[in-house]
Short mmCIF file of C-alpha atoms and ligand atoms in Angstrom, two decimals:
data_model
loop_
_atom_site.label_atom_id
_atom_site.label_comp_id
_atom_site.label_asym_id
_atom_site.label_seq_id
_atom_site.Cartn_x
_atom_site.Cartn_y
_atom_site.Cartn_z
CA ILE A 297 17.62 -0.61 25.17
CA CYS A 298 18.66 2.53 27.06
CA THR A 299 15.61 4.74 27.51
CA TYR A 300 17.77 7.84 27.19
CA CYS A 301 19.55 7.11 23.97
CA GLN A 302 17.64 4.18 22.43
CA GLN A 303 20.99 2.42 22.00
CA GLY A 304 22.11 -0.88 23.46
CA ILE A 305 22.10 -0.77 27.26
CA LYS A 306 25.52 -2.43 27.35
CA ARG A 307 27.29 0.47 25.75
CA CYS A 308 25.31 2.91 27.80
CA ALA A 309 26.35 1.27 31.06
CA GLU A 310 29.93 0.96 29.96
CA ASN A 311 30.21 4.52 28.80
CA SER A 312 27.73 6.63 30.65
CA ASN A 313 29.48 9.78 29.49
CA PHE A 314 28.72 9.14 25.87
CA GLY A 315 25.80 11.27 24.82
CA HIS A 316 23.50 9.94 27.53
CA ASN A 317 23.64 13.09 29.59
CA VAL A 318 20.03 14.09 29.02
CA ALA A 319 17.06 12.19 30.31
CA PRO A 320 14.13 13.43 28.23
CA LEU A 321 11.93 10.51 29.27
CA SER A 322 12.42 10.99 32.99
CA GLY A 323 10.38 14.17 33.24
CA THR A 324 12.01 16.81 35.39
CA VAL A 325 15.49 15.38 35.87
CA TYR A 326 17.98 16.85 33.44
CA MET A 327 21.56 16.05 34.25
CA SER A 328 24.23 17.51 32.06
CA ASP A 329 27.83 16.46 32.39
CA ASN A 330 28.72 18.33 29.26
CA ASN A 331 30.54 21.51 30.22
CA SER A 332 32.81 21.84 27.23
CA SER A 333 31.68 23.67 24.12
CA ASN A 334 30.84 21.81 20.92
CA ALA A 335 33.98 20.48 19.29
CA MET A 336 32.68 21.19 15.81
CA TRP A 337 31.40 24.76 16.09
CA GLY A 338 32.24 25.76 19.67
CA GLY A 339 35.07 28.23 18.88
CA ARG A 340 33.21 31.30 20.11
CA PHE A 341 31.38 29.55 22.97
CA ALA A 342 32.77 29.58 26.49
CA SER A 343 30.63 26.78 27.86
CA GLY A 344 28.65 23.83 26.61
CA PRO A 345 24.91 23.92 25.97
CA ASP A 346 22.36 23.52 28.67
CA ALA A 347 21.09 19.97 28.82
CA ILE A 348 17.66 21.09 27.67
CA MET A 349 19.23 22.99 24.80
CA GLU A 350 21.13 19.91 23.81
CA SER A 351 17.96 17.89 23.90
CA ILE A 352 15.92 20.26 21.74
CA ASN A 353 18.82 20.85 19.37
CA ALA A 354 19.97 17.31 18.69
CA SER A 355 18.58 15.42 15.74
CA ILE A 356 20.87 12.40 15.84
CA ASP A 357 18.19 10.11 17.26
CA PHE A 358 16.36 10.32 13.95
CA ASP A 359 18.72 11.72 11.32
CA LYS A 360 21.07 8.78 11.81
CA ARG A 361 18.82 7.17 9.19
CA MET A 362 20.59 9.32 6.61
CA ALA A 363 24.07 8.00 7.46
CA VAL A 364 24.54 6.17 4.17
CA GLN A 365 23.48 9.23 2.18
CA ASP A 366 25.72 11.48 4.27
CA ILE A 367 28.74 9.30 3.55
CA ALA A 368 27.92 9.14 -0.17
CA GLY A 369 27.64 12.94 -0.26
CA SER A 370 30.93 13.38 1.59
CA ILE A 371 32.78 10.98 -0.68
CA ALA A 372 31.48 12.82 -3.75
CA HIS A 373 32.50 16.14 -2.19
CA ALA A 374 36.00 15.00 -1.15
CA THR A 375 36.63 13.46 -4.57
CA MET A 376 35.63 16.70 -6.27
CA LEU A 377 37.77 18.80 -3.88
CA ALA A 378 40.83 16.80 -4.91
CA LYS A 379 39.98 16.99 -8.63
CA GLN A 380 39.76 20.75 -8.27
CA ASN A 381 43.05 20.88 -6.34
CA ILE A 382 41.32 22.34 -3.32
CA ILE A 383 42.64 19.50 -1.14
CA THR A 384 45.40 17.02 -1.95
CA ALA A 385 44.73 13.66 -3.53
CA SER A 386 46.17 11.89 -0.48
CA ASP A 387 43.89 13.81 1.91
CA SER A 388 40.95 12.95 -0.30
CA GLU A 389 41.94 9.27 -0.28
CA ALA A 390 42.34 9.26 3.50
CA ILE A 391 38.91 10.89 3.85
CA LYS A 392 37.28 8.33 1.55
CA GLU A 393 38.87 5.39 3.32
CA GLY A 394 37.92 6.78 6.69
CA LEU A 395 34.34 7.29 5.55
CA LEU A 396 34.15 3.73 4.26
CA THR A 397 35.41 2.49 7.63
CA ILE A 398 32.64 4.50 9.29
CA LEU A 399 30.13 3.02 6.87
CA SER A 400 31.10 -0.48 7.92
CA GLU A 401 30.95 0.53 11.60
CA ILE A 402 27.43 1.81 11.01
CA GLU A 403 26.44 -1.32 9.11
CA ASN A 404 27.77 -3.69 11.75
CA GLY A 405 26.28 -1.65 14.56
CA THR A 406 29.51 -0.60 16.31
CA PHE A 407 29.28 3.11 15.47
CA GLU A 408 28.67 5.16 18.61
CA TYR A 409 26.22 7.99 18.10
CA SER A 410 26.58 10.99 20.35
CA LYS A 411 23.86 13.46 21.20
CA ALA A 412 26.46 16.05 22.11
CA LEU A 413 27.47 16.01 18.44
CA GLU A 414 23.93 16.99 17.47
CA ASP A 415 23.36 15.33 14.16
CA ILE A 416 24.53 12.66 11.75
CA HIS A 417 26.75 15.09 9.85
CA MET A 418 28.83 16.04 12.87
CA ASN A 419 28.81 12.52 14.31
CA ILE A 420 30.39 11.21 11.15
CA GLU A 421 32.86 14.04 10.76
CA SER A 422 33.93 13.73 14.38
CA ARG A 423 34.48 10.00 14.03
CA LEU A 424 36.42 10.66 10.82
CA LYS A 425 38.77 12.89 12.83
CA GLU A 426 39.30 10.08 15.34
CA ILE A 427 40.15 7.67 12.54
CA ILE A 428 42.23 9.75 10.12
CA GLY A 429 43.23 12.83 12.11
CA GLU A 430 44.00 16.15 10.48
CA PRO A 431 42.74 15.56 6.90
CA ALA A 432 39.23 15.10 8.33
CA GLY A 433 39.15 18.82 9.01
CA ARG A 434 39.50 19.54 5.28
CA LEU A 435 36.35 17.69 4.24
CA HIS A 436 34.05 20.57 5.10
CA THR A 437 35.85 23.00 2.74
CA GLY A 438 33.41 24.77 0.43
CA ARG A 439 30.44 23.09 2.08
CA SER A 440 28.06 23.78 4.94
CA ARG A 441 25.73 21.57 6.93
CA ASN A 442 22.93 23.46 5.19
CA ASP A 443 23.69 22.10 1.73
CA GLN A 444 24.86 18.84 3.29
CA VAL A 445 21.56 18.16 5.05
CA ALA A 446 19.51 19.18 2.01
CA THR A 447 21.58 16.80 -0.12
CA ASP A 448 21.34 13.88 2.31
CA PHE A 449 17.63 14.35 2.80
CA LYS A 450 16.98 14.56 -0.93
CA LEU A 451 18.99 11.40 -1.52
CA TRP A 452 17.04 9.64 1.21
CA THR A 453 13.68 10.80 -0.09
CA ARG A 454 14.66 9.90 -3.65
CA ASP A 455 15.50 6.35 -2.51
CA GLN A 456 12.12 6.13 -0.81
CA CYS A 457 10.37 7.25 -3.99
CA ASP A 458 12.05 4.31 -5.73
CA ALA A 459 11.05 1.88 -2.99
CA ILE A 460 7.45 3.09 -2.99
CA ILE A 461 7.25 2.92 -6.78
CA GLU A 462 8.38 -0.69 -6.50
CA GLY A 463 5.86 -1.38 -3.73
CA LEU A 464 3.08 0.12 -5.83
CA THR A 465 4.10 -2.01 -8.80
CA GLU A 466 3.84 -5.16 -6.68
CA LEU A 467 0.43 -4.10 -5.43
CA MET A 468 -0.76 -3.44 -8.98
CA LYS A 469 0.42 -6.90 -10.05
CA ALA A 470 -1.51 -8.52 -7.20
CA LEU A 471 -4.63 -6.60 -8.21
CA ILE A 472 -4.23 -7.56 -11.87
CA ASP A 473 -3.97 -11.24 -10.90
CA GLN A 474 -7.20 -10.89 -8.90
CA ALA A 475 -8.84 -9.11 -11.83
CA ASP A 476 -7.76 -11.80 -14.26
CA ALA A 477 -9.08 -14.62 -12.09
CA GLY A 478 -12.39 -12.83 -11.59
CA ALA A 479 -12.87 -11.13 -14.95
CA ASP A 480 -16.26 -12.87 -15.42
CA THR A 481 -17.37 -12.80 -11.80
CA VAL A 482 -20.30 -10.45 -11.33
CA MET A 483 -20.76 -8.32 -8.25
CA PRO A 484 -22.88 -5.34 -7.36
CA GLY A 485 -21.57 -1.94 -8.31
CA PHE A 486 -22.55 0.68 -5.75
CA THR A 487 -23.34 4.34 -5.60
CA HIS A 488 -24.13 5.77 -2.15
CA LEU A 489 -23.30 2.22 -0.99
CA GLN A 490 -26.65 1.24 -2.52
CA VAL A 491 -26.66 -1.42 -5.21
CA ALA A 492 -26.57 0.47 -8.52
CA GLN A 493 -25.64 -1.73 -11.49
CA PRO A 494 -23.87 -5.05 -11.79
CA VAL A 495 -20.14 -4.86 -12.47
CA THR A 496 -17.42 -7.46 -12.58
CA TRP A 497 -14.90 -8.29 -9.88
CA GLY A 498 -12.19 -7.77 -12.47
CA HIS A 499 -13.49 -4.30 -13.25
CA HIS A 500 -13.51 -3.35 -9.57
CA MET A 501 -9.93 -4.59 -9.06
CA MET A 502 -8.76 -2.76 -12.17
CA ALA A 503 -10.26 0.50 -10.87
CA TYR A 504 -7.65 0.39 -8.10
CA VAL A 505 -4.93 -0.47 -10.60
CA GLU A 506 -5.68 2.84 -12.31
CA MET A 507 -5.53 4.72 -9.00
CA PHE A 508 -2.29 3.14 -7.87
CA ALA A 509 -0.82 3.72 -11.32
CA ARG A 510 -1.49 7.44 -10.94
CA ASP A 511 0.10 7.28 -7.48
CA ARG A 512 3.13 5.67 -9.05
CA SER A 513 3.36 8.40 -11.64
CA ARG A 514 3.07 11.04 -8.92
CA PHE A 515 6.13 9.58 -7.16
CA LEU A 516 7.99 9.33 -10.47
CA ASP A 517 7.11 12.90 -11.23
CA ALA A 518 8.15 14.17 -7.78
CA ARG A 519 11.38 12.22 -8.12
CA THR A 520 12.22 13.96 -11.41
CA ARG A 521 11.66 17.39 -9.91
CA MET A 522 13.61 16.66 -6.72
CA ASN A 523 16.59 15.38 -8.65
CA GLU A 524 18.73 18.52 -8.44
CA SER A 525 21.78 18.58 -6.22
CA PRO A 526 21.98 21.16 -3.41
CA LEU A 527 25.59 20.19 -2.66
CA GLY A 528 27.97 23.12 -3.04
CA ALA A 529 25.31 25.73 -2.32
CA ALA A 530 27.25 25.94 0.96
CA ALA A 531 25.64 27.90 3.80
CA LEU A 532 23.42 29.95 1.47
CA ALA A 533 25.51 32.06 -0.91
CA GLY A 534 27.72 29.55 -2.67
CA THR A 535 31.45 29.47 -2.02
CA GLY A 536 34.66 31.23 -3.05
CA PHE A 537 36.41 27.87 -3.55
CA PRO A 538 36.58 26.70 -7.18
CA ILE A 539 34.27 23.73 -6.59
CA ASP A 540 32.61 21.77 -9.41
CA ARG A 541 28.97 21.30 -8.54
CA HIS A 542 28.27 19.49 -11.80
CA ASP A 543 30.80 16.86 -10.81
CA THR A 544 29.25 16.15 -7.40
CA ALA A 545 25.74 16.26 -8.86
CA GLN A 546 26.70 13.62 -11.40
CA ALA A 547 28.52 11.47 -8.84
CA LEU A 548 25.37 11.36 -6.72
CA GLY A 549 23.06 10.57 -9.63
CA PHE A 550 21.40 13.98 -9.73
CA SER A 551 20.39 15.34 -13.11
CA ALA A 552 21.98 18.75 -12.40
CA PRO A 553 23.09 21.04 -9.58
CA SER A 554 20.33 23.34 -8.34
CA ALA A 555 20.64 26.72 -10.00
CA ASN A 556 20.20 29.00 -6.99
CA SER A 557 22.12 28.45 -3.77
CA LEU A 558 19.55 30.23 -1.59
CA ASP A 559 16.77 28.05 -2.97
CA ALA A 560 18.92 24.93 -2.67
CA VAL A 561 19.37 25.19 1.10
CA SER A 562 16.00 26.62 2.01
CA ASP A 563 13.27 24.74 0.23
CA ARG A 564 11.77 21.47 1.27
CA ASP A 565 9.13 21.29 -1.42
CA PHE A 566 10.59 17.96 -2.50
CA ALA A 567 9.64 16.59 0.93
CA LEU A 568 6.21 18.20 0.69
CA GLU A 569 5.64 16.64 -2.72
CA PHE A 570 6.69 13.28 -1.35
CA LEU A 571 4.26 13.67 1.55
CA SER A 572 1.52 14.87 -0.74
CA ALA A 573 1.94 11.91 -3.11
CA SER A 574 2.06 9.67 -0.03
CA SER A 575 -1.15 11.16 1.36
CA ILE A 576 -3.04 10.64 -1.88
CA CYS A 577 -1.75 7.09 -2.14
CA ALA A 578 -2.68 6.42 1.50
CA THR A 579 -6.14 7.81 0.77
CA HIS A 580 -6.54 5.30 -2.05
CA LEU A 581 -5.34 2.52 0.23
CA SER A 582 -7.78 3.57 2.92
CA ARG A 583 -10.73 3.38 0.52
CA PHE A 584 -9.84 -0.11 -0.54
CA ALA A 585 -9.17 -1.08 3.07
CA GLU A 586 -12.64 0.16 3.99
CA GLU A 587 -14.17 -1.94 1.22
CA LEU A 588 -12.32 -4.99 2.51
CA VAL A 589 -13.64 -4.35 6.01
CA ILE A 590 -17.19 -4.14 4.65
CA TRP A 591 -16.81 -7.03 2.22
CA SER A 592 -15.39 -9.41 4.81
CA SER A 593 -18.26 -8.76 7.25
CA ALA A 594 -20.83 -11.47 7.92
CA GLN A 595 -23.48 -9.22 6.38
CA PHE A 596 -21.70 -8.96 3.03
CA LYS A 597 -19.54 -12.10 2.82
CA PHE A 598 -18.02 -10.88 -0.44
CA VAL A 599 -14.50 -11.99 0.41
CA THR A 600 -12.63 -14.28 2.72
CA LEU A 601 -9.45 -12.67 4.01
CA SER A 602 -6.64 -15.03 4.84
CA ASP A 603 -5.74 -15.88 8.41
CA ARG A 604 -2.33 -14.37 7.70
CA PHE A 605 -3.84 -10.89 7.67
CA SER A 606 -6.58 -11.29 10.26
CA THR A 607 -6.72 -11.63 14.02
CA GLY A 608 -9.01 -13.31 16.51
CA SER A 609 -10.82 -11.82 19.45
CA SER A 610 -9.60 -12.51 22.98
CA ILE A 611 -13.18 -12.92 24.21
CA MET A 612 -15.33 -13.86 21.21
CA PRO A 613 -14.04 -17.16 19.82
CA GLN A 614 -16.07 -16.95 16.61
CA LYS A 615 -14.48 -13.71 15.45
CA LYS A 616 -11.99 -13.10 12.70
CA ASN A 617 -11.16 -9.43 12.47
CA PRO A 618 -9.75 -7.61 9.42
CA ASP A 619 -7.12 -5.79 11.52
CA ALA A 620 -4.64 -5.30 8.71
CA ALA A 621 -7.30 -3.59 6.59
CA GLU A 622 -8.33 -1.41 9.52
CA LEU A 623 -4.76 -0.36 10.19
CA ILE A 624 -4.18 0.44 6.53
CA ARG A 625 -7.37 2.50 6.66
CA ALA A 626 -5.95 4.35 9.67
CA LYS A 627 -2.44 5.00 8.33
CA VAL A 628 -3.70 7.81 6.13
CA GLY A 629 -4.23 9.79 9.34
CA ARG A 630 -0.59 9.97 10.30
CA ILE A 631 0.62 10.26 6.71
CA THR A 632 -1.60 13.22 5.92
CA GLY A 633 -0.82 14.54 9.40
CA SER A 634 2.84 14.58 8.38
CA LEU A 635 2.03 16.52 5.23
CA VAL A 636 0.07 19.13 7.15
CA GLY A 637 2.74 19.17 9.86
CA LEU A 638 5.55 19.96 7.45
CA LEU A 639 3.46 22.49 5.52
CA MET A 640 2.99 24.33 8.81
CA VAL A 641 6.72 24.16 9.61
CA MET A 642 7.62 25.62 6.21
CA LYS A 643 4.90 28.24 6.12
CA GLY A 644 6.27 31.75 6.53
CA LEU A 645 9.93 30.74 6.91
CA PRO A 646 12.20 33.48 5.58
CA LEU A 647 15.09 32.48 3.32
CA ALA A 648 17.47 30.79 3.72
CA TYR A 649 18.03 28.00 6.26
CA SER A 650 16.35 28.06 9.66
CA LYS A 651 16.61 25.38 12.30
CA ASP A 652 12.85 24.90 12.01
CA MET A 653 13.71 22.80 8.99
CA GLN A 654 15.26 20.14 11.16
CA GLU A 655 11.64 19.22 11.90
CA ASP A 656 11.23 18.03 8.32
CA LYS A 657 12.77 14.59 8.70
CA GLU A 658 10.62 12.81 11.23
CA GLN A 659 7.51 13.70 9.24
CA VAL A 660 8.95 12.19 6.08
CA PHE A 661 10.48 9.18 7.85
CA ASP A 662 7.25 8.32 9.61
CA ALA A 663 5.07 8.83 6.55
CA SER A 664 7.42 6.77 4.41
CA ASP A 665 7.59 3.90 6.91
CA SER A 666 3.83 3.92 7.31
CA LEU A 667 3.18 3.94 3.59
CA MET A 668 5.68 1.17 2.86
CA LEU A 669 4.11 -0.99 5.55
CA ALA A 670 0.58 -0.27 4.35
CA LEU A 671 1.54 -1.13 0.76
CA ALA A 672 3.14 -4.39 1.80
CA ALA A 673 0.17 -5.36 3.98
CA MET A 674 -2.30 -4.48 1.24
CA THR A 675 -0.35 -6.46 -1.34
CA GLY A 676 -0.31 -9.49 0.96
CA MET A 677 -4.02 -9.21 1.68
CA ILE A 678 -4.94 -8.83 -1.99
CA SER A 679 -2.82 -11.81 -3.02
CA ASP A 680 -4.43 -13.99 -0.36
CA MET A 681 -8.04 -12.88 -0.47
CA GLU A 682 -10.69 -15.08 -2.02
CA PRO A 683 -13.82 -13.63 -3.58
CA ASN A 684 -16.97 -15.54 -2.61
CA VAL A 685 -18.42 -15.91 -6.08
CA ALA A 686 -21.85 -17.16 -4.95
CA SER A 687 -22.42 -14.23 -2.56
CA LEU A 688 -21.17 -11.77 -5.12
CA GLU A 689 -23.56 -13.13 -7.78
CA THR A 690 -26.54 -13.13 -5.46
CA ALA A 691 -25.80 -9.60 -4.34
CA ALA A 692 -25.23 -8.48 -7.94
CA ALA A 693 -28.78 -9.42 -8.82
CA SER A 694 -30.32 -7.81 -5.75
CA GLY A 695 -31.86 -4.38 -5.54
CA PHE A 696 -33.20 -4.39 -9.13
CA SER A 697 -29.67 -3.84 -10.36
CA THR A 698 -30.64 -4.47 -13.99
CA ALA A 699 -33.34 -1.80 -14.09
CA THR A 700 -31.14 0.42 -16.25
CA ASP A 701 -30.68 -2.45 -18.71
CA LEU A 702 -34.45 -2.79 -18.97
CA ALA A 703 -34.87 0.92 -19.60
CA ASP A 704 -32.07 0.82 -22.21
CA TRP A 705 -33.80 -2.09 -23.96
CA LEU A 706 -37.08 -0.17 -24.11
CA VAL A 707 -35.20 2.67 -25.78
CA ARG A 708 -33.12 0.56 -28.14
CA ASP A 709 -35.58 -2.11 -29.21
CA LEU A 710 -38.93 -0.41 -28.80
CA GLY A 711 -37.75 3.07 -29.78
CA MET A 712 -39.12 4.75 -26.64
CA PRO A 713 -37.73 8.09 -25.46
CA PHE A 714 -35.46 7.45 -22.46
CA ARG A 715 -37.66 9.42 -20.05
CA GLU A 716 -40.69 7.29 -20.90
CA ALA A 717 -38.61 4.12 -20.63
CA HIS A 718 -37.37 5.31 -17.22
CA HIS A 719 -40.97 5.78 -16.08
CA ILE A 720 -42.14 2.36 -17.33
CA THR A 721 -39.15 0.65 -15.74
CA GLY A 722 -40.03 2.33 -12.45
CA ALA A 723 -43.51 0.83 -12.73
CA LEU A 724 -42.01 -2.61 -13.46
CA VAL A 725 -39.78 -2.32 -10.38
CA ALA A 726 -42.86 -1.49 -8.32
CA LYS A 727 -44.60 -4.54 -9.78
CA ALA A 728 -41.64 -6.80 -8.90
CA GLU A 729 -41.57 -5.35 -5.39
CA GLU A 730 -45.30 -6.08 -5.05
CA LYS A 731 -44.70 -9.69 -6.18
CA GLY A 732 -41.62 -10.03 -4.00
CA CYS A 733 -39.42 -11.04 -6.90
CA ASP A 734 -36.62 -9.65 -9.07
CA LEU A 735 -37.10 -8.06 -12.50
CA PRO A 736 -36.05 -11.14 -14.52
CA ASP A 737 -38.56 -13.23 -12.50
CA LEU A 738 -41.58 -11.19 -13.61
CA SER A 739 -43.77 -12.99 -16.14
CA LEU A 740 -44.27 -11.52 -19.57
CA ALA A 741 -47.97 -11.13 -18.75
CA ASP A 742 -47.11 -9.06 -15.68
CA MET A 743 -44.79 -6.90 -17.75
CA GLN A 744 -47.39 -6.37 -20.42
CA ILE A 745 -49.83 -5.09 -17.80
CA VAL A 746 -47.41 -2.21 -17.34
CA ASN A 747 -46.76 -1.78 -21.06
CA GLU A 748 -48.30 -3.97 -23.74
CA ARG A 749 -45.42 -3.41 -26.25
CA ILE A 750 -42.95 -5.40 -24.10
CA ASN A 751 -42.14 -8.78 -25.71
CA ALA A 752 -40.23 -11.93 -24.75
CA ASP A 753 -36.96 -10.55 -26.16
CA VAL A 754 -36.63 -8.55 -22.97
CA PHE A 755 -35.47 -11.63 -21.07
CA ASN A 756 -32.28 -11.69 -23.14
CA PHE A 757 -31.37 -8.35 -21.64
CA LEU A 758 -32.26 -8.92 -18.03
CA GLY A 759 -30.01 -10.87 -15.73
CA VAL A 760 -26.68 -9.73 -14.46
CA GLN A 761 -24.52 -11.69 -16.90
CA ASN A 762 -26.33 -10.09 -19.84
CA SER A 763 -26.06 -6.74 -18.15
CA VAL A 764 -22.30 -6.77 -17.68
CA ALA A 765 -21.62 -8.36 -21.07
CA SER A 766 -23.51 -5.53 -22.75
CA ARG A 767 -21.37 -2.75 -21.27
CA GLN A 768 -18.80 -2.78 -24.03
CA SER A 769 -18.05 0.96 -24.05
CA TYR A 770 -14.34 1.74 -23.63
CA GLY A 771 -13.49 1.32 -19.96
CA GLY A 772 -16.80 -0.42 -19.31
CA THR A 773 -17.39 -3.43 -17.09
CA ALA A 774 -17.84 -6.08 -19.84
CA PRO A 775 -15.38 -8.94 -19.25
CA LYS A 776 -14.02 -8.42 -22.77
CA GLN A 777 -13.22 -4.77 -22.02
CA VAL A 778 -11.72 -5.59 -18.65
CA ARG A 779 -9.49 -8.26 -20.21
CA LYS A 780 -8.22 -5.65 -22.67
CA GLN A 781 -7.20 -3.42 -19.75
CA ILE A 782 -5.60 -6.34 -17.95
CA ALA A 783 -3.52 -7.11 -21.04
CA ARG A 784 -2.56 -3.47 -21.42
CA TRP A 785 -1.35 -3.23 -17.82
CA ARG A 786 0.48 -6.52 -17.91
CA LYS A 787 2.40 -5.23 -20.92
CA ILE A 788 3.21 -1.91 -19.24
CA LEU A 789 4.43 -3.62 -16.08
CA SER A 790 6.47 -6.36 -17.74
N1 LIG B 832 20.65 18.92 11.78
C1 LIG B 832 20.42 20.05 10.96
C2 LIG B 832 19.09 19.88 10.19
O1 LIG B 832 18.60 18.82 10.12
C3 LIG B 832 21.55 20.21 10.00
C4 LIG B 832 21.75 21.61 9.47
C5 LIG B 832 22.24 22.48 10.53
N2 LIG B 832 22.61 23.76 10.04
C6 LIG B 832 22.80 24.80 10.84
N3 LIG B 832 23.12 25.91 10.29
N4 LIG B 832 22.62 24.72 12.12
O2 LIG B 832 18.56 20.81 9.70
#
């Protein structure tokens, strides 16, 4: 790999004059062999850009990821131009064929990207000129790079919404399978990371299904709002050519053309929404990742993570580290960093387009890559992980986790006011602590010392299995309730 251009070294050595005239990684050495002005917009310029200018200006190193979208947009535009008799049918055909040739060059890796041509839009158009000659110059009629880039970027982000929605669906399915297998398995439910009340493994898994489902709906929602076509907004004011923006919008799968050309080229709220949905989703992932780190520790032993998603230590042979979980936990940092980064880029920008907005793409690309990877890793980990039922059960019963059940029984069966029941239960907990046992292990005699109205029925309500089975309120932890939710989600996702 050439450190200048990130392309294959072979081509770089063979053709050192091809966009490798800037050495951003070499510190102070900037060599420019580019003295001619830009072929695409250089009409009024006497000389080429300074090498540093070229380096700060070029976006090709990253926006080449939108090549497929750029070609799709150009084909839609050229087709429409011919339909509207703005260019001839034969020019439009030549443009389309040329663009398809470029697409195959890009796909088979032979396309040569040039930094001197700044971005993906001009790289493709310049190559089109090489392939088809004069008609290439007619493609940009009634269009500007401003609406072109907004269109490409929207198409790219829309595709990513679809991919993430799919990734989230896979993750939800993995969680539902875990929930199903462990619908009856009890585990401690925590507040403040202190044992609070027993819950079921299935209930805990399904909690994340709800969160990831909302994430999914956020991406779906953002996708609906972003689905307006900027193409044909031109530089900012629209165009005098009789273009048909409805036609290109439809060809590209947009629901409509955007209704204001200034807005179309100048807002990036679709990218911000994508980053915001990504940040919330990454936050959810990080919480689960943190639980997996805790649960897989020797102190908890709640789960065994598979070797496929763990690593060893180079010095401590006994160790198995939950690296994938830790990295998922960390990804939220860069994803939310991207959101904040782009918010700061967009803040205070006057209408319409400003070059600042070229800084939008790397944030979205990086966040999207990170989220996709985190989703895939989490799905793999969830599918593989094994709950340690014995440890979960033991932990579920620890820390007087059924104290609330005891208080509830005093209220329900003995008709005590809840506050009094709360007080008596506190005294029973103190008694169990004194005896070094759990609540269900106290003898009836011991209980009656605290309150003589307590009878043997109480033992039917202590114990974690009784506790979880009793929580039949809608959305509660009872296995029966959890199974209802599992069935509901399976139906939705099928
Ligand atoms: N590479 C540019 C970007 O990403 C394309 C738009 C350039 N428009 C312009 N008027 N210079 O924003």
